[in-house]
Short mmCIF file of C-alpha atoms in Angstrom, two decimals:
data_model
loop_
_atom_site.label_atom_id
_atom_site.label_comp_id
_atom_site.label_asym_id
_atom_site.label_seq_id
_atom_site.Cartn_x
_atom_site.Cartn_y
_atom_site.Cartn_z
CA GLY A 1 90.41 133.01 117.68
CA ALA A 2 89.61 134.06 114.51
CA GLY A 3 91.87 131.77 112.20
CA VAL A 4 94.43 128.98 112.76
CA SER A 5 97.30 129.82 114.97
CA GLN A 6 100.69 128.09 114.95
CA SER A 7 103.49 129.00 117.50
CA PRO A 8 106.33 129.56 117.45
CA SER A 9 106.47 131.25 114.01
CA ASN A 10 110.14 130.55 113.81
CA LYS A 11 112.12 128.14 115.85
CA VAL A 12 116.11 127.49 115.49
CA THR A 13 117.17 124.60 117.48
CA GLU A 14 120.53 122.61 117.49
CA LYS A 15 120.97 119.10 115.78
CA GLY A 16 119.94 116.25 118.36
CA LYS A 17 117.44 118.75 120.23
CA ASP A 18 113.72 117.84 120.84
CA VAL A 19 111.22 120.55 119.42
CA GLU A 20 107.74 120.91 119.82
CA LEU A 21 105.33 122.83 117.86
CA ARG A 22 101.64 123.88 118.24
CA CYS A 23 98.44 124.47 116.59
CA ASP A 24 95.42 126.07 118.09
CA PRO A 25 92.68 124.88 115.27
CA ILE A 26 89.47 127.29 114.63
CA SER A 27 86.98 126.67 117.24
CA GLY A 28 84.57 123.93 116.37
CA HIS A 29 86.75 122.39 113.31
CA THR A 30 87.02 118.50 114.11
CA ALA A 31 89.58 117.77 111.58
CA LEU A 32 92.87 119.02 111.83
CA TYR A 33 95.93 118.26 109.82
CA TRP A 34 99.48 118.65 110.05
CA TYR A 35 101.99 119.13 106.82
CA ARG A 36 105.56 119.74 106.16
CA GLN A 37 107.08 122.21 103.15
CA ARG A 38 110.66 121.74 102.53
CA LEU A 39 112.11 124.87 100.82
CA GLY A 40 110.47 125.13 97.41
CA GLN A 41 108.67 121.91 97.45
CA GLY A 42 104.91 121.18 97.70
CA LEU A 43 103.18 119.99 100.87
CA GLU A 44 104.13 116.72 102.48
CA PHE A 45 101.18 115.15 104.34
CA LEU A 46 102.22 114.24 107.91
CA ILE A 47 99.09 113.55 110.11
CA TYR A 48 95.64 113.79 110.14
CA PHE A 49 92.95 114.11 113.23
CA GLN A 50 89.27 113.42 112.85
CA GLY A 51 87.06 114.53 115.83
CA ASN A 52 87.91 110.87 118.15
CA SER A 53 88.92 108.81 115.30
CA ALA A 54 92.42 107.30 115.82
CA PRO A 55 94.42 109.63 113.75
CA ASP A 56 95.91 108.97 110.34
CA LYS A 57 99.29 108.59 111.01
CA SER A 58 100.54 107.62 107.43
CA GLY A 59 102.58 110.31 106.53
CA LEU A 60 104.95 110.88 109.57
CA PRO A 61 108.36 110.28 108.49
CA SER A 62 110.08 108.34 110.79
CA ASP A 63 109.49 107.43 114.81
CA ARG A 64 111.08 110.75 115.81
CA PHE A 65 108.03 112.38 114.56
CA SER A 66 104.64 112.45 116.87
CA ALA A 67 101.64 114.38 117.11
CA GLU A 68 98.74 114.55 120.01
CA ARG A 69 95.78 116.15 119.53
CA THR A 70 93.12 116.77 122.75
CA GLY A 71 89.67 116.32 121.89
CA GLU A 72 89.08 118.75 119.08
CA SER A 73 91.39 121.51 120.28
CA VAL A 74 95.12 122.15 120.32
CA SER A 75 97.68 119.78 118.77
CA THR A 76 101.10 119.53 119.36
CA LEU A 77 103.69 117.93 117.09
CA THR A 78 106.89 116.89 118.56
CA ILE A 79 110.33 116.16 116.50
CA GLN A 80 112.91 114.28 118.75
CA ARG A 81 116.75 114.26 118.31
CA THR A 82 116.13 116.78 115.23
CA GLN A 83 118.17 116.34 112.24
CA GLN A 84 119.10 118.91 109.42
CA GLU A 85 116.58 117.37 107.12
CA ASP A 86 113.90 118.33 109.55
CA SER A 87 114.16 121.70 108.49
CA ALA A 88 111.12 123.17 106.89
CA VAL A 89 107.77 125.02 107.48
CA TYR A 90 105.66 122.90 109.13
CA LEU A 91 101.69 123.84 108.49
CA CYS A 92 98.81 123.03 110.09
CA ALA A 93 95.27 123.27 109.23
CA SER A 94 91.74 122.60 110.42
CA SER A 95 88.26 122.49 108.84
CA TRP A 96 84.72 121.22 109.76
CA ASP A 97 84.68 117.50 108.84
CA ARG A 98 86.02 115.19 106.26
CA GLU A 99 83.71 116.31 103.53
CA ASN A 100 84.12 120.07 104.02
CA THR A 101 85.39 122.22 101.40
CA GLU A 102 87.60 124.07 102.84
CA ALA A 103 90.87 123.57 105.08
CA PHE A 104 92.14 126.63 106.82
CA PHE A 105 95.86 127.01 107.21
CA GLY A 106 97.84 128.42 109.90
CA GLN A 107 100.90 130.59 108.83
CA GLY A 108 103.45 127.89 109.96
CA THR A 109 106.41 127.16 111.81
CA ARG A 110 109.70 127.50 110.02
CA LEU A 111 111.95 125.17 111.78
CA THR A 112 115.63 125.43 111.17
CA VAL A 113 117.78 122.73 112.47
CA VAL A 114 121.81 123.88 112.88
CA GLY B 1 97.29 105.05 95.73
CA GLU B 2 97.27 108.63 96.44
CA ASP B 3 99.15 111.05 94.52
CA VAL B 4 98.87 114.07 92.73
CA GLU B 5 100.97 115.63 89.96
CA GLN B 6 101.53 119.04 88.62
CA SER B 7 103.98 121.05 86.29
CA LEU B 8 106.40 123.19 88.47
CA PHE B 9 106.68 126.51 86.46
CA LEU B 10 104.51 128.61 84.29
CA SER B 11 105.37 132.03 82.99
CA VAL B 12 102.67 134.15 81.08
CA ARG B 13 102.19 137.98 80.33
CA GLU B 14 99.84 140.17 82.05
CA GLY B 15 96.34 139.80 80.56
CA ASP B 16 96.96 136.38 78.70
CA SER B 17 95.24 133.51 80.04
CA SER B 18 96.86 130.95 82.56
CA VAL B 19 96.10 127.06 82.47
CA ILE B 20 97.04 125.02 85.23
CA ASN B 21 97.21 121.12 85.12
CA CYS B 22 96.96 118.63 87.34
CA THR B 23 96.18 115.03 87.79
CA TYR B 24 95.43 112.91 90.59
CA THR B 25 95.14 109.11 91.55
CA ASP B 26 91.84 108.51 93.24
CA SER B 27 88.66 108.41 91.88
CA SER B 28 87.04 108.32 95.15
CA SER B 29 87.78 111.78 95.73
CA THR B 30 84.56 113.96 96.15
CA TYR B 31 86.11 116.82 96.16
CA LEU B 32 89.35 118.49 94.30
CA TYR B 33 90.62 121.69 95.13
CA TRP B 34 93.02 124.58 94.35
CA TYR B 35 94.72 126.53 96.76
CA LYS B 36 96.80 129.52 96.39
CA GLN B 37 100.13 130.26 98.49
CA GLU B 38 101.65 133.83 97.78
CA PRO B 39 104.84 134.93 98.83
CA GLY B 40 105.20 134.69 102.83
CA ALA B 41 101.83 133.69 103.17
CA GLY B 42 99.78 130.91 104.26
CA LEU B 43 97.73 128.63 101.78
CA GLN B 44 94.38 129.66 100.94
CA LEU B 45 91.34 128.00 99.19
CA LEU B 46 90.79 129.37 95.92
CA THR B 47 88.50 127.09 94.07
CA TYR B 48 86.91 123.58 94.62
CA ILE B 49 84.74 121.31 92.52
CA PHE B 50 82.69 118.74 93.34
CA SER B 51 83.40 115.26 91.49
CA ASN B 52 80.20 115.07 89.55
CA MET B 53 80.78 118.44 87.83
CA ASP B 54 82.58 118.61 84.63
CA MET B 55 82.96 122.46 84.86
CA LYS B 56 82.62 125.29 87.55
CA GLN B 57 83.08 129.01 86.85
CA ASP B 58 84.12 131.72 89.66
CA GLN B 59 84.50 135.35 88.09
CA ARG B 60 88.23 134.84 86.42
CA LEU B 61 88.50 131.36 87.44
CA THR B 62 87.57 128.23 85.54
CA VAL B 63 88.06 124.92 86.65
CA LEU B 64 87.84 121.54 84.28
CA LEU B 65 87.59 118.23 85.17
CA ASN B 66 88.21 115.34 83.48
CA LYS B 67 87.02 112.72 85.78
CA LYS B 68 87.79 109.49 83.10
CA ASP B 69 91.27 111.06 82.83
CA LYS B 70 91.82 112.24 86.39
CA HIS B 71 92.95 115.43 85.19
CA LEU B 72 91.66 119.03 86.73
CA SER B 73 93.04 122.28 85.30
CA LEU B 74 92.76 125.56 86.58
CA ARG B 75 92.23 128.52 83.93
CA ILE B 76 92.71 132.24 85.07
CA ALA B 77 91.45 134.59 82.66
CA ASP B 78 93.22 138.11 82.26
CA THR B 79 95.78 137.06 84.42
CA GLN B 80 96.95 139.81 86.62
CA THR B 81 100.47 140.34 88.44
CA GLY B 82 98.65 139.27 91.51
CA ASP B 83 98.10 136.47 90.55
CA SER B 84 101.93 135.38 90.74
CA ALA B 85 101.93 132.55 93.57
CA ILE B 86 101.91 129.13 94.09
CA TYR B 87 99.16 127.18 92.73
CA PHE B 88 98.29 123.73 94.61
CA CYS B 89 96.19 121.22 93.50
CA ALA B 90 94.46 118.87 96.11
CA GLU B 91 92.29 115.57 96.34
CA SER B 92 90.33 114.23 98.80
CA PRO B 93 90.20 110.60 98.87
CA SER B 94 86.68 109.72 100.36
CA ASN B 95 87.75 106.75 102.57
CA THR B 96 90.48 108.84 104.16
CA GLY B 97 89.45 112.45 104.50
CA LYS B 98 92.78 113.65 104.58
CA LEU B 99 93.83 116.15 101.96
CA ILE B 100 96.59 115.46 99.59
CA PHE B 101 98.57 118.35 97.76
CA GLY B 102 100.71 118.31 94.23
CA GLN B 103 103.95 119.62 94.54
CA GLY B 104 102.52 123.03 93.35
CA THR B 105 103.08 125.54 90.17
CA THR B 106 104.54 128.39 90.45
CA LEU B 107 102.49 131.25 87.97
CA GLN B 108 105.34 134.63 87.10
CA VAL B 109 102.96 136.96 85.41
CA LYS B 110 105.28 139.35 83.98
CA PRO B 111 104.02 142.44 83.11
#
């Protein structure tokens, strides 16, 4: 596609349920990032994939969070046993490589845990 | 460590210059970035500067980098109401490749 695509755009889930968020990066981009943006807050780094290297998971807030990426394509971010504090916009970005000057962002998935 | 800090809010009058400041911690960052987030929209790269430069000018935008103090600023000349947005500073430590963002500065432009 022309840009980074995220789905769903909005997700409302009950506390304790698992959710899966999807990111389709720009074709050919080797780097993929997940960020969390709470209401009125900055971007909180979650995880970074670069090619076939082991992902940098240093930003994942707890073991309820996990992410996968198949090769240089789609990535999914899974949150298990969701809590109300997980409510946020989850942003995905991709870029050509680690030295690239621009990361392209998707529109985000707004997750609301009720 | 990796940390990027920005002031949270700036209000200016239309036509004035805006200066948004940022400090970062990782001196290995090859590039430093400014991203813009408009209401209800995703983030877009506004401009960037290579770490061996002191200044970069791009139309109404001027980026100044003080590498010694790890201080980055974005100056917007002749600020317009359309410039109202949240501006994020970001660094990219060369040994990690990941982008680290500040908490964002909300720029309010009053007519």
